[in-house]
Amino acid sequence: LGGIRLTTRFVIGSDDVTTSIASARRLAARMPLASVSVYEGCGHLPFAEDAERFNRELRELAIQQFGGEGSR
């Protein structure tokens, strides 16, 4: 995983019973450009359970990666 040189964000719900926060953090720790976002109160589908936050973070990540504000 250390060879992956792409900005990566692991998105996980605090109440996810399928994937643990610890697993996401272990993976992120092995990737130099990775981070973890924990969505409090969400389960396995935080992108659907808190779509507003997910879309905001995705947009910020894209701006960070590619620059510019893009279209709104």
PDB file of N, CA, C and O in Angstrom:
ATOM      1  N   LEU A   1       0.810  -1.207   0.000  1.00  0.00           N
ATOM      2  CA  LEU A   1       0.000   0.000   0.000  1.00  0.00           C
ATOM      3  C   LEU A   1       0.846   1.261   0.000  1.00  0.00           C
ATOM      4  O   LEU A   1       0.397   2.305  -0.428  1.00  0.00           O
ATOM      5  N   GLY A   2       2.056   1.168   0.512  1.00  0.00           N
ATOM      6  CA  GLY A   2       2.921   2.329   0.587  1.00  0.00           C
ATOM      7  C   GLY A   2       3.288   2.905  -0.765  1.00  0.00           C
ATOM      8  O   GLY A   2       3.685   4.059  -0.863  1.00  0.00           O
ATOM      9  N   GLY A   3       3.116   2.113  -1.815  1.00  0.00           N
ATOM     10  CA  GLY A   3       3.419   2.588  -3.151  1.00  0.00           C
ATOM     11  C   GLY A   3       2.297   3.383  -3.796  1.00  0.00           C
ATOM     12  O   GLY A   3       2.471   3.968  -4.854  1.00  0.00           O
ATOM     13  N   ILE A   4       1.140   3.404  -3.163  1.00  0.00           N
ATOM     14  CA  ILE A   4       0.009   4.155  -3.706  1.00  0.00           C
ATOM     15  C   ILE A   4       0.234   5.636  -3.417  1.00  0.00           C
ATOM     16  O   ILE A   4       0.291   6.054  -2.265  1.00  0.00           O
ATOM     17  N   ARG A   5       0.360   6.427  -4.458  1.00  0.00           N
ATOM     18  CA  ARG A   5       0.666   7.853  -4.317  1.00  0.00           C
ATOM     19  C   ARG A   5      -0.517   8.710  -4.769  1.00  0.00           C
ATOM     20  O   ARG A   5      -0.349   9.694  -5.463  1.00  0.00           O
ATOM     21  N   LEU A   6      -1.701   8.319  -4.385  1.00  0.00           N
ATOM     22  CA  LEU A   6      -2.912   9.067  -4.691  1.00  0.00           C
ATOM     23  C   LEU A   6      -3.546   9.543  -3.389  1.00  0.00           C
ATOM     24  O   LEU A   6      -3.542   8.815  -2.396  1.00  0.00           O
ATOM     25  N   THR A   7      -4.109  10.738  -3.425  1.00  0.00           N
ATOM     26  CA  THR A   7      -4.850  11.210  -2.271  1.00  0.00           C
ATOM     27  C   THR A   7      -6.054  10.284  -2.082  1.00  0.00           C
ATOM     28  O   THR A   7      -6.812  10.052  -3.016  1.00  0.00           O
ATOM     29  N   THR A   8      -6.176   9.736  -0.900  1.00  0.00           N
ATOM     30  CA  THR A   8      -7.218   8.757  -0.606  1.00  0.00           C
ATOM     31  C   THR A   8      -7.908   9.123   0.695  1.00  0.00           C
ATOM     32  O   THR A   8      -7.247   9.502   1.659  1.00  0.00           O
ATOM     33  N   ARG A   9      -9.218   9.005   0.720  1.00  0.00           N
ATOM     34  CA  ARG A   9      -9.962   9.257   1.943  1.00  0.00           C
ATOM     35  C   ARG A   9     -10.816   8.032   2.234  1.00  0.00           C
ATOM     36  O   ARG A   9     -11.629   7.615   1.423  1.00  0.00           O
ATOM     37  N   PHE A  10     -10.612   7.437   3.396  1.00  0.00           N
ATOM     38  CA  PHE A  10     -11.462   6.345   3.860  1.00  0.00           C
ATOM     39  C   PHE A  10     -12.605   6.970   4.633  1.00  0.00           C
ATOM     40  O   PHE A  10     -12.377   7.719   5.592  1.00  0.00           O
ATOM     41  N   VAL A  11     -13.827   6.685   4.215  1.00  0.00           N
ATOM     42  CA  VAL A  11     -15.026   7.235   4.853  1.00  0.00           C
ATOM     43  C   VAL A  11     -15.727   6.087   5.550  1.00  0.00           C
ATOM     44  O   VAL A  11     -16.094   5.095   4.924  1.00  0.00           O
ATOM     45  N   ILE A  12     -15.916   6.237   6.857  1.00  0.00           N
ATOM     46  CA  ILE A  12     -16.494   5.146   7.639  1.00  0.00           C
ATOM     47  C   ILE A  12     -17.458   5.707   8.675  1.00  0.00           C
ATOM     48  O   ILE A  12     -17.239   6.776   9.231  1.00  0.00           O
ATOM     49  N   GLY A  13     -18.527   4.983   8.911  1.00  0.00           N
ATOM     50  CA  GLY A  13     -19.495   5.375   9.927  1.00  0.00           C
ATOM     51  C   GLY A  13     -19.090   4.830  11.283  1.00  0.00           C
ATOM     52  O   GLY A  13     -18.584   3.711  11.392  1.00  0.00           O
ATOM     53  N   SER A  14     -19.326   5.614  12.313  1.00  0.00           N
ATOM     54  CA  SER A  14     -18.963   5.174  13.668  1.00  0.00           C
ATOM     55  C   SER A  14     -19.756   3.946  14.105  1.00  0.00           C
ATOM     56  O   SER A  14     -19.305   3.188  14.955  1.00  0.00           O
ATOM     57  N   ASP A  15     -20.935   3.744  13.500  1.00  0.00           N
ATOM     58  CA  ASP A  15     -21.787   2.601  13.867  1.00  0.00           C
ATOM     59  C   ASP A  15     -21.739   1.481  12.832  1.00  0.00           C
ATOM     60  O   ASP A  15     -22.601   0.613  12.814  1.00  0.00           O
ATOM     61  N   ASP A  16     -20.737   1.486  11.971  1.00  0.00           N
ATOM     62  CA  ASP A  16     -20.591   0.464  10.941  1.00  0.00           C
ATOM     63  C   ASP A  16     -20.237  -0.865  11.599  1.00  0.00           C
ATOM     64  O   ASP A  16     -19.243  -0.966  12.312  1.00  0.00           O
ATOM     65  N   VAL A  17     -21.055  -1.880  11.359  1.00  0.00           N
ATOM     66  CA  VAL A  17     -20.792  -3.197  11.948  1.00  0.00           C
ATOM     67  C   VAL A  17     -20.052  -4.110  10.958  1.00  0.00           C
ATOM     68  O   VAL A  17     -19.684  -5.222  11.310  1.00  0.00           O
ATOM     69  N   THR A  18     -19.845  -3.623   9.732  1.00  0.00           N
ATOM     70  CA  THR A  18     -19.170  -4.408   8.710  1.00  0.00           C
ATOM     71  C   THR A  18     -17.681  -4.107   8.651  1.00  0.00           C
ATOM     72  O   THR A  18     -16.854  -4.995   8.506  1.00  0.00           O
ATOM     73  N   THR A  19     -17.333  -2.842   8.748  1.00  0.00           N
ATOM     74  CA  THR A  19     -15.942  -2.397   8.638  1.00  0.00           C
ATOM     75  C   THR A  19     -15.600  -1.591   9.884  1.00  0.00           C
ATOM     76  O   THR A  19     -16.340  -0.691  10.264  1.00  0.00           O
ATOM     77  N   SER A  20     -14.485  -1.888  10.496  1.00  0.00           N
ATOM     78  CA  SER A  20     -14.132  -1.178  11.729  1.00  0.00           C
ATOM     79  C   SER A  20     -13.323   0.082  11.436  1.00  0.00           C
ATOM     80  O   SER A  20     -12.602   0.170  10.439  1.00  0.00           O
ATOM     81  N   ILE A  21     -13.456   1.046  12.322  1.00  0.00           N
ATOM     82  CA  ILE A  21     -12.667   2.270  12.234  1.00  0.00           C
ATOM     83  C   ILE A  21     -11.185   1.914  12.329  1.00  0.00           C
ATOM     84  O   ILE A  21     -10.352   2.474  11.602  1.00  0.00           O
ATOM     85  N   ALA A  22     -10.857   0.981  13.185  1.00  0.00           N
ATOM     86  CA  ALA A  22      -9.461   0.558  13.347  1.00  0.00           C
ATOM     87  C   ALA A  22      -8.893   0.023  12.032  1.00  0.00           C
ATOM     88  O   ALA A  22      -7.749   0.315  11.681  1.00  0.00           O
ATOM     89  N   SER A  23      -9.682  -0.739  11.279  1.00  0.00           N
ATOM     90  CA  SER A  23      -9.222  -1.266   9.986  1.00  0.00           C
ATOM     91  C   SER A  23      -8.947  -0.134   9.004  1.00  0.00           C
ATOM     92  O   SER A  23      -7.932  -0.139   8.304  1.00  0.00           O
ATOM     93  N   ALA A  24      -9.849   0.833   8.961  1.00  0.00           N
ATOM     94  CA  ALA A  24      -9.660   1.974   8.062  1.00  0.00           C
ATOM     95  C   ALA A  24      -8.407   2.748   8.450  1.00  0.00           C
ATOM     96  O   ALA A  24      -7.624   3.160   7.591  1.00  0.00           O
ATOM     97  N   ARG A  25      -8.191   2.931   9.727  1.00  0.00           N
ATOM     98  CA  ARG A  25      -7.009   3.662  10.190  1.00  0.00           C
ATOM     99  C   ARG A  25      -5.719   2.894   9.896  1.00  0.00           C
ATOM    100  O   ARG A  25      -4.702   3.494   9.546  1.00  0.00           O
ATOM    101  N   ARG A  26      -5.757   1.566  10.020  1.00  0.00           N
ATOM    102  CA  ARG A  26      -4.570   0.754   9.700  1.00  0.00           C
ATOM    103  C   ARG A  26      -4.222   0.879   8.218  1.00  0.00           C
ATOM    104  O   ARG A  26      -3.056   1.021   7.856  1.00  0.00           O
ATOM    105  N   LEU A  27      -5.238   0.814   7.363  1.00  0.00           N
ATOM    106  CA  LEU A  27      -4.990   0.960   5.925  1.00  0.00           C
ATOM    107  C   LEU A  27      -4.434   2.343   5.614  1.00  0.00           C
ATOM    108  O   LEU A  27      -3.464   2.483   4.875  1.00  0.00           O
ATOM    109  N   ALA A  28      -5.045   3.375   6.168  1.00  0.00           N
ATOM    110  CA  ALA A  28      -4.615   4.751   5.910  1.00  0.00           C
ATOM    111  C   ALA A  28      -3.180   4.985   6.379  1.00  0.00           C
ATOM    112  O   ALA A  28      -2.425   5.704   5.732  1.00  0.00           O
ATOM    113  N   ALA A  29      -2.820   4.364   7.478  1.00  0.00           N
ATOM    114  CA  ALA A  29      -1.468   4.544   8.020  1.00  0.00           C
ATOM    115  C   ALA A  29      -0.405   3.994   7.078  1.00  0.00           C
ATOM    116  O   ALA A  29       0.742   4.435   7.118  1.00  0.00           O
ATOM    117  N   ARG A  30      -0.789   3.068   6.212  1.00  0.00           N
ATOM    118  CA  ARG A  30       0.167   2.462   5.285  1.00  0.00           C
ATOM    119  C   ARG A  30       0.248   3.195   3.950  1.00  0.00           C
ATOM    120  O   ARG A  30       1.050   2.846   3.106  1.00  0.00           O
ATOM    121  N   MET A  31      -0.589   4.218   3.783  1.00  0.00           N
ATOM    122  CA  MET A  31      -0.630   4.980   2.532  1.00  0.00           C
ATOM    123  C   MET A  31      -0.239   6.424   2.830  1.00  0.00           C
ATOM    124  O   MET A  31      -0.887   7.082   3.646  1.00  0.00           O
ATOM    125  N   PRO A  32       0.785   6.932   2.182  1.00  0.00           N
ATOM    126  CA  PRO A  32       1.309   8.249   2.549  1.00  0.00           C
ATOM    127  C   PRO A  32       0.348   9.415   2.347  1.00  0.00           C
ATOM    128  O   PRO A  32       0.468  10.425   3.027  1.00  0.00           O
ATOM    129  N   LEU A  33      -0.618   9.295   1.456  1.00  0.00           N
ATOM    130  CA  LEU A  33      -1.531  10.405   1.185  1.00  0.00           C
ATOM    131  C   LEU A  33      -2.972  10.083   1.595  1.00  0.00           C
ATOM    132  O   LEU A  33      -3.917  10.653   1.050  1.00  0.00           O
ATOM    133  N   ALA A  34      -3.125   9.217   2.574  1.00  0.00           N
ATOM    134  CA  ALA A  34      -4.465   8.783   2.983  1.00  0.00           C
ATOM    135  C   ALA A  34      -4.892   9.429   4.290  1.00  0.00           C
ATOM    136  O   ALA A  34      -4.070   9.790   5.128  1.00  0.00           O
ATOM    137  N   SER A  35      -6.201   9.555   4.432  1.00  0.00           N
ATOM    138  CA  SER A  35      -6.793  10.048   5.678  1.00  0.00           C
ATOM    139  C   SER A  35      -8.089   9.290   5.924  1.00  0.00           C
ATOM    140  O   SER A  35      -8.595   8.585   5.049  1.00  0.00           O
ATOM    141  N   VAL A  36      -8.623   9.452   7.119  1.00  0.00           N
ATOM    142  CA  VAL A  36      -9.859   8.771   7.517  1.00  0.00           C
ATOM    143  C   VAL A  36     -10.852   9.810   8.003  1.00  0.00           C
ATOM    144  O   VAL A  36     -10.507  10.685   8.796  1.00  0.00           O
ATOM    145  N   SER A  37     -12.087   9.705   7.525  1.00  0.00           N
ATOM    146  CA  SER A  37     -13.183  10.531   8.034  1.00  0.00           C
ATOM    147  C   SER A  37     -14.186   9.606   8.700  1.00  0.00           C
ATOM    148  O   SER A  37     -14.708   8.683   8.064  1.00  0.00           O
ATOM    149  N   VAL A  38     -14.427   9.846   9.982  1.00  0.00           N
ATOM    150  CA  VAL A  38     -15.403   9.054  10.723  1.00  0.00           C
ATOM    151  C   VAL A  38     -16.687   9.868  10.838  1.00  0.00           C
ATOM    152  O   VAL A  38     -16.673  10.991  11.334  1.00  0.00           O
ATOM    153  N   TYR A  39     -17.782   9.297  10.388  1.00  0.00           N
ATOM    154  CA  TYR A  39     -19.087   9.948  10.425  1.00  0.00           C
ATOM    155  C   TYR A  39     -19.847   9.426  11.638  1.00  0.00           C
ATOM    156  O   TYR A  39     -20.315   8.280  11.641  1.00  0.00           O
ATOM    157  N   GLU A  40     -19.932  10.257  12.652  1.00  0.00           N
ATOM    158  CA  GLU A  40     -20.606   9.866  13.893  1.00  0.00           C
ATOM    159  C   GLU A  40     -22.083   9.557  13.636  1.00  0.00           C
ATOM    160  O   GLU A  40     -22.765  10.298  12.929  1.00  0.00           O
ATOM    161  N   GLY A  41     -22.541   8.456  14.188  1.00  0.00           N
ATOM    162  CA  GLY A  41     -23.950   8.074  14.090  1.00  0.00           C
ATOM    163  C   GLY A  41     -24.336   7.407  12.786  1.00  0.00           C
ATOM    164  O   GLY A  41     -25.499   7.065  12.597  1.00  0.00           O
ATOM    165  N   CYS A  42     -23.377   7.220  11.882  1.00  0.00           N
ATOM    166  CA  CYS A  42     -23.670   6.579  10.598  1.00  0.00           C
ATOM    167  C   CYS A  42     -23.226   5.121  10.641  1.00  0.00           C
ATOM    168  O   CYS A  42     -22.315   4.756  11.373  1.00  0.00           O
ATOM    169  N   GLY A  43     -23.872   4.323   9.792  1.00  0.00           N
ATOM    170  CA  GLY A  43     -23.509   2.924   9.670  1.00  0.00           C
ATOM    171  C   GLY A  43     -22.577   2.702   8.489  1.00  0.00           C
ATOM    172  O   GLY A  43     -21.637   3.455   8.275  1.00  0.00           O
ATOM    173  N   HIS A  44     -22.886   1.682   7.687  1.00  0.00           N
ATOM    174  CA  HIS A  44     -22.009   1.274   6.587  1.00  0.00           C
ATOM    175  C   HIS A  44     -22.118   2.162   5.349  1.00  0.00           C
ATOM    176  O   HIS A  44     -21.305   2.058   4.440  1.00  0.00           O
ATOM    177  N   LEU A  45     -23.109   3.048   5.294  1.00  0.00           N
ATOM    178  CA  LEU A  45     -23.323   3.877   4.110  1.00  0.00           C
ATOM    179  C   LEU A  45     -23.289   5.365   4.444  1.00  0.00           C
ATOM    180  O   LEU A  45     -24.242   6.095   4.204  1.00  0.00           O
ATOM    181  N   PRO A  46     -22.185   5.866   4.991  1.00  0.00           N
ATOM    182  CA  PRO A  46     -22.149   7.275   5.388  1.00  0.00           C
ATOM    183  C   PRO A  46     -22.365   8.235   4.227  1.00  0.00           C
ATOM    184  O   PRO A  46     -22.890   9.324   4.422  1.00  0.00           O
ATOM    185  N   PHE A  47     -22.008   7.827   3.006  1.00  0.00           N
ATOM    186  CA  PHE A  47     -22.216   8.698   1.841  1.00  0.00           C
ATOM    187  C   PHE A  47     -23.699   8.932   1.586  1.00  0.00           C
ATOM    188  O   PHE A  47     -24.077   9.964   1.036  1.00  0.00           O
ATOM    189  N   ALA A  48     -24.548   8.005   2.007  1.00  0.00           N
ATOM    190  CA  ALA A  48     -25.994   8.165   1.858  1.00  0.00           C
ATOM    191  C   ALA A  48     -26.622   8.721   3.143  1.00  0.00           C
ATOM    192  O   ALA A  48     -27.566   9.507   3.083  1.00  0.00           O
ATOM    193  N   GLU A  49     -26.099   8.314   4.278  1.00  0.00           N
ATOM    194  CA  GLU A  49     -26.669   8.731   5.561  1.00  0.00           C
ATOM    195  C   GLU A  49     -26.363  10.190   5.897  1.00  0.00           C
ATOM    196  O   GLU A  49     -27.125  10.826   6.615  1.00  0.00           O
ATOM    197  N   ASP A  50     -25.244  10.696   5.424  1.00  0.00           N
ATOM    198  CA  ASP A  50     -24.878  12.102   5.620  1.00  0.00           C
ATOM    199  C   ASP A  50     -24.309  12.635   4.308  1.00  0.00           C
ATOM    200  O   ASP A  50     -23.143  13.017   4.218  1.00  0.00           O
ATOM    201  N   ALA A  51     -25.170  12.650   3.285  1.00  0.00           N
ATOM    202  CA  ALA A  51     -24.747  13.015   1.931  1.00  0.00           C
ATOM    203  C   ALA A  51     -24.189  14.434   1.863  1.00  0.00           C
ATOM    204  O   ALA A  51     -23.238  14.689   1.118  1.00  0.00           O
ATOM    205  N   GLU A  52     -24.740  15.347   2.630  1.00  0.00           N
ATOM    206  CA  GLU A  52     -24.263  16.735   2.593  1.00  0.00           C
ATOM    207  C   GLU A  52     -22.793  16.808   3.015  1.00  0.00           C
ATOM    208  O   GLU A  52     -21.969  17.429   2.334  1.00  0.00           O
ATOM    209  N   ARG A  53     -22.466  16.179   4.121  1.00  0.00           N
ATOM    210  CA  ARG A  53     -21.065  16.181   4.578  1.00  0.00           C
ATOM    211  C   ARG A  53     -20.176  15.454   3.589  1.00  0.00           C
ATOM    212  O   ARG A  53     -19.082  15.922   3.250  1.00  0.00           O
ATOM    213  N   PHE A  54     -20.623  14.294   3.117  1.00  0.00           N
ATOM    214  CA  PHE A  54     -19.827  13.515   2.179  1.00  0.00           C
ATOM    215  C   PHE A  54     -19.508  14.328   0.926  1.00  0.00           C
ATOM    216  O   PHE A  54     -18.361  14.390   0.481  1.00  0.00           O
ATOM    217  N   ASN A  55     -20.524  14.960   0.349  1.00  0.00           N
ATOM    218  CA  ASN A  55     -20.319  15.739  -0.863  1.00  0.00           C
ATOM    219  C   ASN A  55     -19.397  16.937  -0.624  1.00  0.00           C
ATOM    220  O   ASN A  55     -18.568  17.264  -1.468  1.00  0.00           O
ATOM    221  N   ARG A  56     -19.522  17.566   0.541  1.00  0.00           N
ATOM    222  CA  ARG A  56     -18.647  18.689   0.884  1.00  0.00           C
ATOM    223  C   ARG A  56     -17.196  18.212   0.985  1.00  0.00           C
ATOM    224  O   ARG A  56     -16.281  18.816   0.418  1.00  0.00           O
ATOM    225  N   GLU A  57     -16.969  17.098   1.667  1.00  0.00           N
ATOM    226  CA  GLU A  57     -15.611  16.578   1.820  1.00  0.00           C
ATOM    227  C   GLU A  57     -15.039  16.100   0.486  1.00  0.00           C
ATOM    228  O   GLU A  57     -13.856  16.296   0.219  1.00  0.00           O
ATOM    229  N   LEU A  58     -15.882  15.496  -0.337  1.00  0.00           N
ATOM    230  CA  LEU A  58     -15.423  15.039  -1.649  1.00  0.00           C
ATOM    231  C   LEU A  58     -15.009  16.235  -2.503  1.00  0.00           C
ATOM    232  O   LEU A  58     -13.960  16.205  -3.158  1.00  0.00           O
ATOM    233  N   ARG A  59     -15.792  17.281  -2.458  1.00  0.00           N
ATOM    234  CA  ARG A  59     -15.459  18.492  -3.218  1.00  0.00           C
ATOM    235  C   ARG A  59     -14.141  19.082  -2.718  1.00  0.00           C
ATOM    236  O   ARG A  59     -13.278  19.456  -3.517  1.00  0.00           O
ATOM    237  N   GLU A  60     -13.972  19.185  -1.410  1.00  0.00           N
ATOM    238  CA  GLU A  60     -12.732  19.724  -0.839  1.00  0.00           C
ATOM    239  C   GLU A  60     -11.523  18.879  -1.240  1.00  0.00           C
ATOM    240  O   GLU A  60     -10.461  19.406  -1.550  1.00  0.00           O
ATOM    241  N   LEU A  61     -11.711  17.571  -1.230  1.00  0.00           N
ATOM    242  CA  LEU A  61     -10.628  16.669  -1.619  1.00  0.00           C
ATOM    243  C   LEU A  61     -10.264  16.857  -3.093  1.00  0.00           C
ATOM    244  O   LEU A  61      -9.091  16.898  -3.449  1.00  0.00           O
ATOM    245  N   ALA A  62     -11.279  17.020  -3.946  1.00  0.00           N
ATOM    246  CA  ALA A  62     -11.033  17.226  -5.371  1.00  0.00           C
ATOM    247  C   ALA A  62     -10.304  18.547  -5.608  1.00  0.00           C
ATOM    248  O   ALA A  62      -9.375  18.615  -6.419  1.00  0.00           O
ATOM    249  N   ILE A  63     -10.705  19.596  -4.903  1.00  0.00           N
ATOM    250  CA  ILE A  63     -10.037  20.893  -5.037  1.00  0.00           C
ATOM    251  C   ILE A  63      -8.589  20.777  -4.579  1.00  0.00           C
ATOM    252  O   ILE A  63      -7.673  21.281  -5.229  1.00  0.00           O
ATOM    253  N   GLN A  64      -8.380  20.093  -3.479  1.00  0.00           N
ATOM    254  CA  GLN A  64      -7.019  19.890  -2.962  1.00  0.00           C
ATOM    255  C   GLN A  64      -6.171  19.121  -3.975  1.00  0.00           C
ATOM    256  O   GLN A  64      -5.027  19.459  -4.221  1.00  0.00           O
ATOM    257  N   GLN A  65      -6.757  18.105  -4.573  1.00  0.00           N
ATOM    258  CA  GLN A  65      -6.028  17.243  -5.503  1.00  0.00           C
ATOM    259  C   GLN A  65      -5.775  17.924  -6.852  1.00  0.00           C
ATOM    260  O   GLN A  65      -4.684  17.842  -7.397  1.00  0.00           O
ATOM    261  N   PHE A  66      -6.801  18.590  -7.373  1.00  0.00           N
ATOM    262  CA  PHE A  66      -6.736  19.091  -8.742  1.00  0.00           C
ATOM    263  C   PHE A  66      -6.672  20.609  -8.836  1.00  0.00           C
ATOM    264  O   PHE A  66      -6.461  21.148  -9.910  1.00  0.00           O
ATOM    265  N   GLY A  67      -6.916  21.302  -7.723  1.00  0.00           N
ATOM    266  CA  GLY A  67      -6.856  22.762  -7.710  1.00  0.00           C
ATOM    267  C   GLY A  67      -8.131  23.389  -8.234  1.00  0.00           C
ATOM    268  O   GLY A  67      -8.984  22.735  -8.826  1.00  0.00           O
ATOM    269  N   GLY A  68      -8.257  24.682  -7.991  1.00  0.00           N
ATOM    270  CA  GLY A  68      -9.410  25.435  -8.490  1.00  0.00           C
ATOM    271  C   GLY A  68     -10.675  25.136  -7.740  1.00  0.00           C
ATOM    272  O   GLY A  68     -10.761  24.219  -6.931  1.00  0.00           O
ATOM    273  N   GLU A  69     -11.675  25.938  -8.004  1.00  0.00           N
ATOM    274  CA  GLU A  69     -12.976  25.783  -7.356  1.00  0.00           C
ATOM    275  C   GLU A  69     -13.912  24.889  -8.145  1.00  0.00           C
ATOM    276  O   GLU A  69     -14.865  24.374  -7.638  1.00  0.00           O
ATOM    277  N   GLY A  70     -13.681  24.758  -9.441  1.00  0.00           N
ATOM    278  CA  GLY A  70     -14.543  23.932 -10.260  1.00  0.00           C
ATOM    279  C   GLY A  70     -15.923  24.535 -10.402  1.00  0.00           C
ATOM    280  O   GLY A  70     -16.171  25.663 -10.016  1.00  0.00           O
ATOM    281  N   SER A  71     -16.856  23.795 -10.952  1.00  0.00           N
ATOM    282  CA  SER A  71     -18.216  24.287 -11.094  1.00  0.00           C
ATOM    283  C   SER A  71     -19.017  23.913  -9.873  1.00  0.00           C
ATOM    284  O   SER A  71     -18.768  22.913  -9.223  1.00  0.00           O
ATOM    285  N   ARG A  72     -19.947  24.738  -9.560  1.00  0.00           N
ATOM    286  CA  ARG A  72     -20.782  24.495  -8.364  1.00  0.00           C
ATOM    287  C   ARG A  72     -22.078  23.924  -8.742  1.00  0.00           C
ATOM    288  O   ARG A  72     -22.932  23.910  -9.185  1.00  0.00           O
TER     289      ARG A  72
END
